[in-house]
mmCIF file of C-alpha atoms in Angstrom:
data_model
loop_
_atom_site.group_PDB
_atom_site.id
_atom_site.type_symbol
_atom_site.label_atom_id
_atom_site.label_comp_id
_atom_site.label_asym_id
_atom_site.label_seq_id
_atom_site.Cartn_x
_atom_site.Cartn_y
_atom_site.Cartn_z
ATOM 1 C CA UNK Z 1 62.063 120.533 90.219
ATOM 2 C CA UNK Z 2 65.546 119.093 90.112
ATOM 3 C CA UNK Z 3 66.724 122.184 88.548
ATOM 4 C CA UNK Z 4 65.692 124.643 91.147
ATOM 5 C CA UNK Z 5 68.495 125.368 94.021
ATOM 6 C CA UNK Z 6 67.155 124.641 97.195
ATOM 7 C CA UNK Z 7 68.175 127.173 99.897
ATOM 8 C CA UNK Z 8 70.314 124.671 102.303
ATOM 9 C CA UNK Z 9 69.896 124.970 106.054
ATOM 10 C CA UNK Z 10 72.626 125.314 108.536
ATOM 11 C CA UNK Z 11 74.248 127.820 110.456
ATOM 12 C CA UNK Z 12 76.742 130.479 110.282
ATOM 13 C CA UNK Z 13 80.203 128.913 110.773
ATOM 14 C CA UNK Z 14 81.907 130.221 113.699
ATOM 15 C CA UNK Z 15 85.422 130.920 112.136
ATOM 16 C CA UNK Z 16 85.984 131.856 108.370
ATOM 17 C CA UNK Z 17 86.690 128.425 107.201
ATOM 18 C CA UNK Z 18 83.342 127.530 106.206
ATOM 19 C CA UNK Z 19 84.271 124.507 104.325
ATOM 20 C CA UNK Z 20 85.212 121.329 107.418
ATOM 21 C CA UNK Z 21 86.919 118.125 106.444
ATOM 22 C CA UNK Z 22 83.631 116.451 106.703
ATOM 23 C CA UNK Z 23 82.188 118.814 103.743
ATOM 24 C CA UNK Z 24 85.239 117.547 101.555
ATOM 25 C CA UNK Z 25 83.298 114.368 100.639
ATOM 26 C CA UNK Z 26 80.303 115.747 100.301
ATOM 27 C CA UNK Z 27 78.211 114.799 103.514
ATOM 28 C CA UNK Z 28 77.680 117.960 104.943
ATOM 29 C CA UNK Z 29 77.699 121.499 104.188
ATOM 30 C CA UNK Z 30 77.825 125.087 106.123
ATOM 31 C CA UNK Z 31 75.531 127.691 105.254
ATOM 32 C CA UNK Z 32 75.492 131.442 105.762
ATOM 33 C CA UNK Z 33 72.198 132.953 105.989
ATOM 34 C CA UNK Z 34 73.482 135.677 103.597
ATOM 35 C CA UNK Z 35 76.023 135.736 100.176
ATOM 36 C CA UNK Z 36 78.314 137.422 101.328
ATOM 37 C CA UNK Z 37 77.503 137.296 105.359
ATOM 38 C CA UNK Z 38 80.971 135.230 106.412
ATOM 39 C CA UNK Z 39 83.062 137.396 103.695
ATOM 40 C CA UNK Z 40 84.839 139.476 106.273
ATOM 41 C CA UNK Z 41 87.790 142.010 105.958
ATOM 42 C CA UNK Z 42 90.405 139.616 106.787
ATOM 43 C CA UNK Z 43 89.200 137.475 103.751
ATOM 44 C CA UNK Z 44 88.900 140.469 101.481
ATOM 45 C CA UNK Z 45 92.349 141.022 102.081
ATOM 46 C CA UNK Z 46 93.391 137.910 101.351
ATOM 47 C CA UNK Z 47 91.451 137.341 98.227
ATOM 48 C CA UNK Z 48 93.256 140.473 97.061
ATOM 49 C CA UNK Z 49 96.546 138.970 97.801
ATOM 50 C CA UNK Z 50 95.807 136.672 94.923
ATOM 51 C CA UNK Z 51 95.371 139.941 92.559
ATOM 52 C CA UNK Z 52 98.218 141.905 93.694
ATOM 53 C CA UNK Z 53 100.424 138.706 93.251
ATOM 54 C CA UNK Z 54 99.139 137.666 90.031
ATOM 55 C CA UNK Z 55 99.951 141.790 88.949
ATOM 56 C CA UNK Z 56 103.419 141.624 90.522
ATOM 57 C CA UNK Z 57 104.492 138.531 88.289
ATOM 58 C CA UNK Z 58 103.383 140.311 85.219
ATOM 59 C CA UNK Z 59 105.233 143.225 86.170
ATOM 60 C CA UNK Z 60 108.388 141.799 86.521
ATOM 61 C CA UNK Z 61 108.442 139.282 83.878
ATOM 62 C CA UNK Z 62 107.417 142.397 81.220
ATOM 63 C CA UNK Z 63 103.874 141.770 80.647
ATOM 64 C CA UNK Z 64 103.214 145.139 82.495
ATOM 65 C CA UNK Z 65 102.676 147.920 80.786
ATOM 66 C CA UNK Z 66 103.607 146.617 77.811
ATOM 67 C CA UNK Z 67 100.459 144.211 77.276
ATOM 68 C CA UNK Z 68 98.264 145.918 79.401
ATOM 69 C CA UNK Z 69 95.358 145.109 77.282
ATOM 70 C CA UNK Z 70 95.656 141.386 77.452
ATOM 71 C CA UNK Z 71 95.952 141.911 81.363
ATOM 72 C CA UNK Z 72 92.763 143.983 81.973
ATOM 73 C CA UNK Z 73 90.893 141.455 79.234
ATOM 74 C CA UNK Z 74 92.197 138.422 81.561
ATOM 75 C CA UNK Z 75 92.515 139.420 84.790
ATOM 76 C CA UNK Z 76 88.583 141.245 84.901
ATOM 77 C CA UNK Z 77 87.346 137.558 83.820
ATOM 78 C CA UNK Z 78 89.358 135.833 86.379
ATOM 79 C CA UNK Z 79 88.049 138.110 89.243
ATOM 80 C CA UNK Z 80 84.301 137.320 88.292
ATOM 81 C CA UNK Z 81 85.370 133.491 88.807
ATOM 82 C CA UNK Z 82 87.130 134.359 91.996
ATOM 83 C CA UNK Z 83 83.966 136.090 93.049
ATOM 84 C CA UNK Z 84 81.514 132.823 91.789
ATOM 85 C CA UNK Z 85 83.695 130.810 93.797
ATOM 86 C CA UNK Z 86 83.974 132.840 97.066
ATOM 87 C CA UNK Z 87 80.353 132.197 96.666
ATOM 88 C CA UNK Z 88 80.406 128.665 96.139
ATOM 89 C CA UNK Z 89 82.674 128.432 99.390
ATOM 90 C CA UNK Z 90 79.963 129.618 102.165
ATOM 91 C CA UNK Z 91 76.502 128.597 100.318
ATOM 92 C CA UNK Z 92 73.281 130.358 101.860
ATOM 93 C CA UNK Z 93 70.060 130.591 100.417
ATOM 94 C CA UNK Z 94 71.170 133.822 98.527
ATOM 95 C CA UNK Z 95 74.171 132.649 96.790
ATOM 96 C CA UNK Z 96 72.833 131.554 93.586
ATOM 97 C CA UNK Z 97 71.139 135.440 93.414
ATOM 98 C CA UNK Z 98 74.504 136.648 94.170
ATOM 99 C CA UNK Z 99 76.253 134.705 91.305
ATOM 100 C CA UNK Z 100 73.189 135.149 88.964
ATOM 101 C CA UNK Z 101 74.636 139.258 89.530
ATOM 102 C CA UNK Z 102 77.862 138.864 89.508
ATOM 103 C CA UNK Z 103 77.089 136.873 85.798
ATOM 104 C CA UNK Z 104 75.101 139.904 85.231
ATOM 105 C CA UNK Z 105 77.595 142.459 86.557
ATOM 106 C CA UNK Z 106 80.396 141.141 84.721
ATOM 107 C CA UNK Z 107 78.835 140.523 81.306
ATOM 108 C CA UNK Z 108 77.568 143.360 80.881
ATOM 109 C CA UNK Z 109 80.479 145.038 81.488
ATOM 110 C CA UNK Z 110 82.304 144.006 78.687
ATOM 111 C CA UNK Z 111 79.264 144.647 76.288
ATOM 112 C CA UNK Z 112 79.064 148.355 77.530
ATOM 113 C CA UNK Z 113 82.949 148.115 77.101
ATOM 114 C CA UNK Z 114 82.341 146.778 73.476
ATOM 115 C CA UNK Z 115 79.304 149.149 72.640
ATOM 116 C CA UNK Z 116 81.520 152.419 73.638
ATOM 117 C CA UNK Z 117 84.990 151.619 72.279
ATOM 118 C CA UNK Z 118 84.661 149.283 69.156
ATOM 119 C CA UNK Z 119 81.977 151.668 67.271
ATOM 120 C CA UNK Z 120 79.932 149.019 65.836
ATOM 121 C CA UNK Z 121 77.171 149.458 68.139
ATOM 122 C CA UNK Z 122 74.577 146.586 68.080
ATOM 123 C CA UNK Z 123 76.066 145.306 64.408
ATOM 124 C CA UNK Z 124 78.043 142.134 65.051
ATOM 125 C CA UNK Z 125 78.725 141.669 61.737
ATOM 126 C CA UNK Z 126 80.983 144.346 62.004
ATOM 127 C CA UNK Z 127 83.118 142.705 64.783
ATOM 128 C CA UNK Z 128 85.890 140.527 63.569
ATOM 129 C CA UNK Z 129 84.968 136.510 64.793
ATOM 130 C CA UNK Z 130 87.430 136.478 67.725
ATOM 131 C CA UNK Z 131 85.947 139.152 69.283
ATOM 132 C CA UNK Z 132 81.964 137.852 68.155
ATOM 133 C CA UNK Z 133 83.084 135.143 70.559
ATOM 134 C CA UNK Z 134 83.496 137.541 73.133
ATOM 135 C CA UNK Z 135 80.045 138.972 72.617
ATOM 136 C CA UNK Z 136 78.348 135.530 72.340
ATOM 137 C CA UNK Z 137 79.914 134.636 75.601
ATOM 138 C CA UNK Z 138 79.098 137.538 77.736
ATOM 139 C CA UNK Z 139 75.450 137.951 75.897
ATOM 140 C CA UNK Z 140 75.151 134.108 77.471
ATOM 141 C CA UNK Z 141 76.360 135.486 81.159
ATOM 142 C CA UNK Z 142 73.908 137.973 80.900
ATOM 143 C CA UNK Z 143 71.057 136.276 79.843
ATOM 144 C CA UNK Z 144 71.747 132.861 82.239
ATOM 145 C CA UNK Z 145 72.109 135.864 85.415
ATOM 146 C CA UNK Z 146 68.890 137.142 84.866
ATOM 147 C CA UNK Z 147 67.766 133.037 84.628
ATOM 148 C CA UNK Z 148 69.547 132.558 88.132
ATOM 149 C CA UNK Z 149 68.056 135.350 89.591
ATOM 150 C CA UNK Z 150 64.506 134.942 88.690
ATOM 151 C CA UNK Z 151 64.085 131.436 89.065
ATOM 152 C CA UNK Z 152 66.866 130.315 91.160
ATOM 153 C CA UNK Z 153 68.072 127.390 88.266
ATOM 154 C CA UNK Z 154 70.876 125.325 88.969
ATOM 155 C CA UNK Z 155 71.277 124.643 85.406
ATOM 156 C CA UNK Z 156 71.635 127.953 84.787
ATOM 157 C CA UNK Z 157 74.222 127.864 87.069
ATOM 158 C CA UNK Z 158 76.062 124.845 85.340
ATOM 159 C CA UNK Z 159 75.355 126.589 82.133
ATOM 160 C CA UNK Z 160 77.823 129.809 83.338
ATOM 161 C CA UNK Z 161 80.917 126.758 83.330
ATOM 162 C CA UNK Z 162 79.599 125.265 80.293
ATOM 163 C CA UNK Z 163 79.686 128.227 78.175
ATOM 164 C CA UNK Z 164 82.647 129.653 79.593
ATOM 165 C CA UNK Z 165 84.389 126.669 79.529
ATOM 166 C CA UNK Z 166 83.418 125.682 75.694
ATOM 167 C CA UNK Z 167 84.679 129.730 74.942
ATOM 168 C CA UNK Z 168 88.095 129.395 76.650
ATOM 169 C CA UNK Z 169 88.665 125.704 75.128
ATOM 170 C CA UNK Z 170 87.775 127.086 71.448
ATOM 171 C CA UNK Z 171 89.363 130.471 71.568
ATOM 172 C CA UNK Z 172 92.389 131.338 69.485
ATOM 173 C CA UNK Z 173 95.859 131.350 70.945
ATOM 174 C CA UNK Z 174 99.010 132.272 69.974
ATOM 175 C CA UNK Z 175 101.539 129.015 70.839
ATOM 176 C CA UNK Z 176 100.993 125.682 72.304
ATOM 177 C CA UNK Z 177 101.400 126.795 76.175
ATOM 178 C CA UNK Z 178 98.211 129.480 75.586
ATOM 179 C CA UNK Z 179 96.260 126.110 73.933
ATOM 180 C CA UNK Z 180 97.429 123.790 76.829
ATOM 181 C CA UNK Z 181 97.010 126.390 79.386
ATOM 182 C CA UNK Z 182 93.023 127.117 78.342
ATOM 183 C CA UNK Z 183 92.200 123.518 77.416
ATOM 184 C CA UNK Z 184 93.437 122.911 81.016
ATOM 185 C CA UNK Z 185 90.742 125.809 82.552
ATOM 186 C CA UNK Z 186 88.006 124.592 80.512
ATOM 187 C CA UNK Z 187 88.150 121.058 81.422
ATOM 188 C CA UNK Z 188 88.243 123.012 84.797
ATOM 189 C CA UNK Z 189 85.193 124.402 83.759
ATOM 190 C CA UNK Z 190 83.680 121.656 82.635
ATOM 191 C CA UNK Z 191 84.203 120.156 86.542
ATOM 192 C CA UNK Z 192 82.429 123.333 87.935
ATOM 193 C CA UNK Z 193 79.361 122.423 85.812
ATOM 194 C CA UNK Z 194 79.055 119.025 86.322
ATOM 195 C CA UNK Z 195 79.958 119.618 90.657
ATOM 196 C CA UNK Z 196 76.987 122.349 90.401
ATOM 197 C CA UNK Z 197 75.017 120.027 89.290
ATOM 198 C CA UNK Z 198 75.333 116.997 91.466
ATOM 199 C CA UNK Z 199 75.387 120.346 94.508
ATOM 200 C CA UNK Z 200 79.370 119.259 95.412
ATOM 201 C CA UNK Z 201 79.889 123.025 96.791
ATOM 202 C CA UNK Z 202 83.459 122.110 97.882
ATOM 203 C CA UNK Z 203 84.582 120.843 94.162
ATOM 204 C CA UNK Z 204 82.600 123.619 92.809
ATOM 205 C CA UNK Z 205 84.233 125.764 94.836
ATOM 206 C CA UNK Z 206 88.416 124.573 94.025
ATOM 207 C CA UNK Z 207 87.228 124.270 90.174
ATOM 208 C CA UNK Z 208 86.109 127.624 89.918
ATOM 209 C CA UNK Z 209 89.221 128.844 91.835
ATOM 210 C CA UNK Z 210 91.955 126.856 89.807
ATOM 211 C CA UNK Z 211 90.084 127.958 86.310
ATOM 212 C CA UNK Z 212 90.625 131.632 87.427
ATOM 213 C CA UNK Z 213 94.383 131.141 87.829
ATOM 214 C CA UNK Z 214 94.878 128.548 84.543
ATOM 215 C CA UNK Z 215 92.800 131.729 82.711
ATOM 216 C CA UNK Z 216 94.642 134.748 83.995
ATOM 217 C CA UNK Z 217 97.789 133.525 83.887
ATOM 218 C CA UNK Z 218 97.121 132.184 80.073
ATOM 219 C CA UNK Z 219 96.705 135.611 78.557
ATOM 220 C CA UNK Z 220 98.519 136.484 75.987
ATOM 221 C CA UNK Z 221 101.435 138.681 77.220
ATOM 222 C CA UNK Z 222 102.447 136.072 79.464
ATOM 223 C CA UNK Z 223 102.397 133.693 76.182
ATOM 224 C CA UNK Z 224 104.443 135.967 74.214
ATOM 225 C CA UNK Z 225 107.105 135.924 76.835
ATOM 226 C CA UNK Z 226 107.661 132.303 78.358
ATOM 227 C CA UNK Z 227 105.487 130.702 75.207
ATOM 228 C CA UNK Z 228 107.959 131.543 72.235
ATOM 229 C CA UNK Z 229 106.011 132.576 68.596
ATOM 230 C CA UNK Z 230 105.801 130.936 64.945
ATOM 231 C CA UNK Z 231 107.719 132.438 62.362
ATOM 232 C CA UNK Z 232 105.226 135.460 60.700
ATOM 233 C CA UNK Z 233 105.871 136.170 57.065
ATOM 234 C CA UNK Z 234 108.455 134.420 54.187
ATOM 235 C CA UNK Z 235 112.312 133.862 54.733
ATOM 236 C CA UNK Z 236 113.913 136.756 53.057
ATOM 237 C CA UNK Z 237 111.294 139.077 52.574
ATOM 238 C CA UNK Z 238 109.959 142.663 54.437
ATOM 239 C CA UNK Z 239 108.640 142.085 57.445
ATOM 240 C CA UNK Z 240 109.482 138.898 58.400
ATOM 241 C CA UNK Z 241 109.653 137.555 61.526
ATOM 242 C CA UNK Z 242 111.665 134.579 62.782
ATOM 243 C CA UNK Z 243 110.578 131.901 65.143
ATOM 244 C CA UNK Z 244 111.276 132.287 68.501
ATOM 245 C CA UNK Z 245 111.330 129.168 71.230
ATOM 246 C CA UNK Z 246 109.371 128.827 73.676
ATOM 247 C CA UNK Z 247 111.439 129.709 77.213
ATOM 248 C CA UNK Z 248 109.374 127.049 78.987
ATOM 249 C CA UNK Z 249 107.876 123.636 78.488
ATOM 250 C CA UNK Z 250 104.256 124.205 78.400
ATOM 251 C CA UNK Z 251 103.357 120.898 80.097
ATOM 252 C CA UNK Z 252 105.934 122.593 82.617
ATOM 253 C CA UNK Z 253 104.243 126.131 82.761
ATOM 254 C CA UNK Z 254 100.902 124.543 83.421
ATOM 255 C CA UNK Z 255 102.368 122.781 86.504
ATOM 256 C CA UNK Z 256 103.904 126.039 87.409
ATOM 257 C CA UNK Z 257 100.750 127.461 87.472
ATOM 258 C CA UNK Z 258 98.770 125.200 89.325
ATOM 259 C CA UNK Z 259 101.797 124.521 91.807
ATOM 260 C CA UNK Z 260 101.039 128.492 92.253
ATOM 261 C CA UNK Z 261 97.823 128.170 92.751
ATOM 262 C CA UNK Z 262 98.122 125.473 95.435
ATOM 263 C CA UNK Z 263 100.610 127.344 97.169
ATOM 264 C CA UNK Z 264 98.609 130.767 97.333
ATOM 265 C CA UNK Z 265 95.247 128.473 98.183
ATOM 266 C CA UNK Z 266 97.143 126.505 101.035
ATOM 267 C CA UNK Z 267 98.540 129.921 102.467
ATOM 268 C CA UNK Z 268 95.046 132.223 102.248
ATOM 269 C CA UNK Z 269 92.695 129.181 103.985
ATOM 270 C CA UNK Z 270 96.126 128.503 106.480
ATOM 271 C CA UNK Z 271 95.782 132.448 107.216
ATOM 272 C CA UNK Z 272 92.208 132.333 107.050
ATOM 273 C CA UNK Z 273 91.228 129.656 109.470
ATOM 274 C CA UNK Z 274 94.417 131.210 112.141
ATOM 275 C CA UNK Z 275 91.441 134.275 112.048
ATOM 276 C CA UNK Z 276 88.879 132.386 112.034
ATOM 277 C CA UNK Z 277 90.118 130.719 115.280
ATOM 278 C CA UNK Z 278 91.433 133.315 117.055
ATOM 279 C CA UNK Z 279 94.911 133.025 116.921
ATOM 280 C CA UNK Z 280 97.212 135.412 118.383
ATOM 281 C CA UNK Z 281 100.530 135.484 117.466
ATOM 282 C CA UNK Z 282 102.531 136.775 120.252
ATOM 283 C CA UNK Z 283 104.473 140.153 119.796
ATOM 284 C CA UNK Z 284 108.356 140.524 120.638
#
């Protein structure tokens, strides 16, 4: 069946850059025999570099502690793209279990997260509809893992960027830079899905990894601080709040962003593939 992921064959790439130059347009591809087989310390390290710098910016620009919320609901998101991408960067005949777990692992996190602290148990009536669009979505991660595990379906696998992507493009936000800056990560989205499905690994794999910064660095607290807010409530009355500009062009933030993202991406695979290759950089 078309829709079935065939385990590709290939070996283990000697250094950590699994993805050539060749791979880049699509005619060949490196597999390791295992998900997470090429995913060694040096590139844990450096996929945590992306985390620690993404919480450094939002501690000096005030998101953190004030909006801590909006950080933990963005930034546990952005890791389980991170992760599907890592994945999508070395494919082996495992990795569509390993992202049909990590869908798993990561929607049924926030469930459990919504079943303990909201109160409404399995009622979604009684959720508000912003955050039934949290449920729907992570219900679909869920549901799609289990899909990719059993049966190994790519277009299960599409359907994660699908879904995702139609949630973040739909989903409230507070100015135009939060609209612009999701729009922008679900069209990224959107490229994961249709890449999965035509088996690009490599696009699949810079998709995934661009969507994860447009979405974490869209959250709200970042929004209320470079974004600027309407006006809430009636001129002259209790309560009311007056409009405040936005600090920074959204087109401009976006381009930040992915300018960012570039940046970080060009230094980890630099640093990575110096491992990889045995560089030594002489002391003194």
């Amino acid at each position: 069946s078309p829709f079935l992921e065939m385990a590709p064959n290939g070996r283990r790439p000697g250094g950590l850059m699994c993805t050539s130059r060749a791979s880049f347009n699509g005619s060949e591809r490196h597999a390791s025999p295992w998900a997470f087989s090429s995913w060694t310390f040096e590139r844990r390290v450096l996929c945590l570099a992306h985390a620690l710098v993404g919480t450094f910016l939002c501690v000096v620009s005030g998101v953190l502690p004030r909006y801590w919320n909006q950080y933990l609901g963005h930034v546990g998101p952005a890791a389980v793209m991170f992760v599907l991408a890592e994945l999508e960067r070395c494919p082996g005949p495992g990795t569509i279990v390993a992202q049909g777990w990590t869908a798993i692992a990561g929607g049924a996190s926030y469930l459990l997260y919504d079943l303990l602290i909201h109160g409404c148990s399995l009622n979604i009536f009684c959720h508000g509809h912003r955050e039934q669009h949290h449920i729907a979505i992570n219900t679909l991660f869920v549901l799609v893992g289990v899909d990719m595990v059993l049966h190994r379906s790519k277009f299960s696998a599409a359907l994660v960027g699908i879904g995702f992507g139609l949630f973040v493009w739909l989903h409230p936000q507070p100015n135009p830079t939060g609209v612009l800056m999701h729009k922008f990560a679900g069209l990224m989205l959107a490229l994961f899905a249709v890449a999965r499905m035509c088996d690009r690994r490599d696009l699949c794999h810079v998709s995934l990894y661009y969507a994860a910064y447009l979405f974490f660095y869209g959250q709200n607290g970042l929004m209320e601080v470079y974004g600027g807010a309407e006006a809430r409530g009636e001129a002259g009355s209790d309560g009311y709040v007056p409009a405040r500009p936005a600090t920074i062009d959204p087109t401009a933030y976006v381009l930040f962003v992915c300018s960012l993202a570039t940046a970080t991406r060009t230094a980890t695979e630099t640093l990575d593939a110096a491992f990889g290759d045995g560089i030594v950089v002489a002391r003194g």
